[in-house]
Amino acid sequence: MKAMVLRELGSVKSNPQPLSQERMPDPTPGEGEVLIRVLTCGVCHTELDEIEGRTPPPELPVVLGHQVVGVVEDVSQVKQVSQVKKGDRVGVAWIFSACGECEYCTSGQENLCPYFKATGRDANGGYAEYMTVPAGFVHPIPQLLSDSEAAPLLCAGAIGYRSLRLANIHDGQSLGLTGFGGSNHLVLKMARHMVPNTEIFVFSRNPEEQEFARSLGAVWAGDIDATSPRKLDAIIDTTPVWKPVVEALRNLDNGGRLVINAIRKEDVDKGYLLNLDYPTERWMQKEIKSVANVTRQDVREFLELAAEAGIRPETQEYALEDANHALLELRQGKIRGAKVLRVESLN
Ligand SMILES: [Zn+2]
Ligand SMILES: [Zn+2]
């Protein structure tokens, strides 16, 4: 099969072509796994964190990609009666597997499992024509969603859904979104559906993204260090750096909650944390919570919600061979919506 393979970690700045296009043997499913023919795969900022070593794959080479839409090709290794059949269109998300037995897994928090395995980091993912995955970790894709629309919903959407629930706002309370890329533009759309009376304020350093946010219904959009016209009950941060965290805490209302939706933060501006002013930015019961991984339930609930509520990502398609180009654009902040690799079309 054709695959885009990561063989070596390093900064994308010094090596703008981190993935090599290769032919490799088609994977064979292990016990309990299914084989999937990949149709589309979303491109996520986490891939940059993997390539640059902030959340490094435990073994190289590896095939990245954790927002995979494909068709089930082989179920011969699945012994238990399963709902997955050959020919089903399914999705694979960041959660590749979890142990199923620990205190987290048995209490609905498999996202926190110490044995959590991530697709495209701890196991080969969807930047390839085929992949294998445990049968219990594929998700039916609602008919209403196209291959290309469904891909970004599997990570950007599902983790955005988890962040919005963790933001813990009631309808009518105010919500801030810091950074306006693949995930937060979907959070805006789901917030407008789930909490329709909530006013949304968007912080982005990019004027085009600010404009994009207003066009999707944000009542206000400004720069990362701007002061919002009112204090906000909750803010969701999807940026990779620290300045937005300090600035968000300043805009947060008393008792408000900042949810950081980032697997890792970069060290480039870590010194900005020294600007943190305790009386105005940390006191008054202001809370900080991070969001980690996703559960299968997050993914499935969100796919259903997206299909029903007409939540669709704005997407930009690239050929599989152009994965490096898509990643580089993401690195440079050239974002409008979500980037998707077209691996194979059904027709
Ligand atoms: Zn992701
Ligand atoms: Zn577990």
Coordinates of C-alpha atoms in Angstrom, one line a residue, residues 1 9 20 48 53 56 69 100 114 130 132 179 198 200-201 203 257 265 274 281 320 325 328 331 333 339:
M1 CA 0.0 0.0 0.0
L9 CA 11.5 13.3 14.7
S20 CA 8.2 10.2 3.2
L48 CA 3.0 18.3 14.6
G53 CA 8.7 15.2 19.7
P56 CA 6.7 11.3 20.5
V69 CA -12.9 7.4 7.6
G100 CA -11.2 -2.0 29.6
P114 CA -2.9 4.5 31.8
Y130 CA -5.1 0.6 4.8
T132 CA -6.0 -2.2 11.3
G179 CA -7.7 30.1 18.8
T198 CA -25.0 31.8 24.8
I200 CA -19.6 33.6 21.8
F201 CA -16.5 35.7 21.9
F203 CA -9.8 35.5 20.3
R257 CA -13.5 28.0 34.1
K265 CA 2.0 23.4 24.9
L274 CA 5.5 35.3 34.7
E281 CA -6.1 36.4 37.0
L320 CA -2.4 11.9 0.6
H325 CA 2.2 20.5 2.6
L328 CA 3.4 22.9 6.9
R331 CA 2.4 25.0 11.3
G333 CA -1.2 29.1 10.9
K339 CA -7.6 20.0 6.6

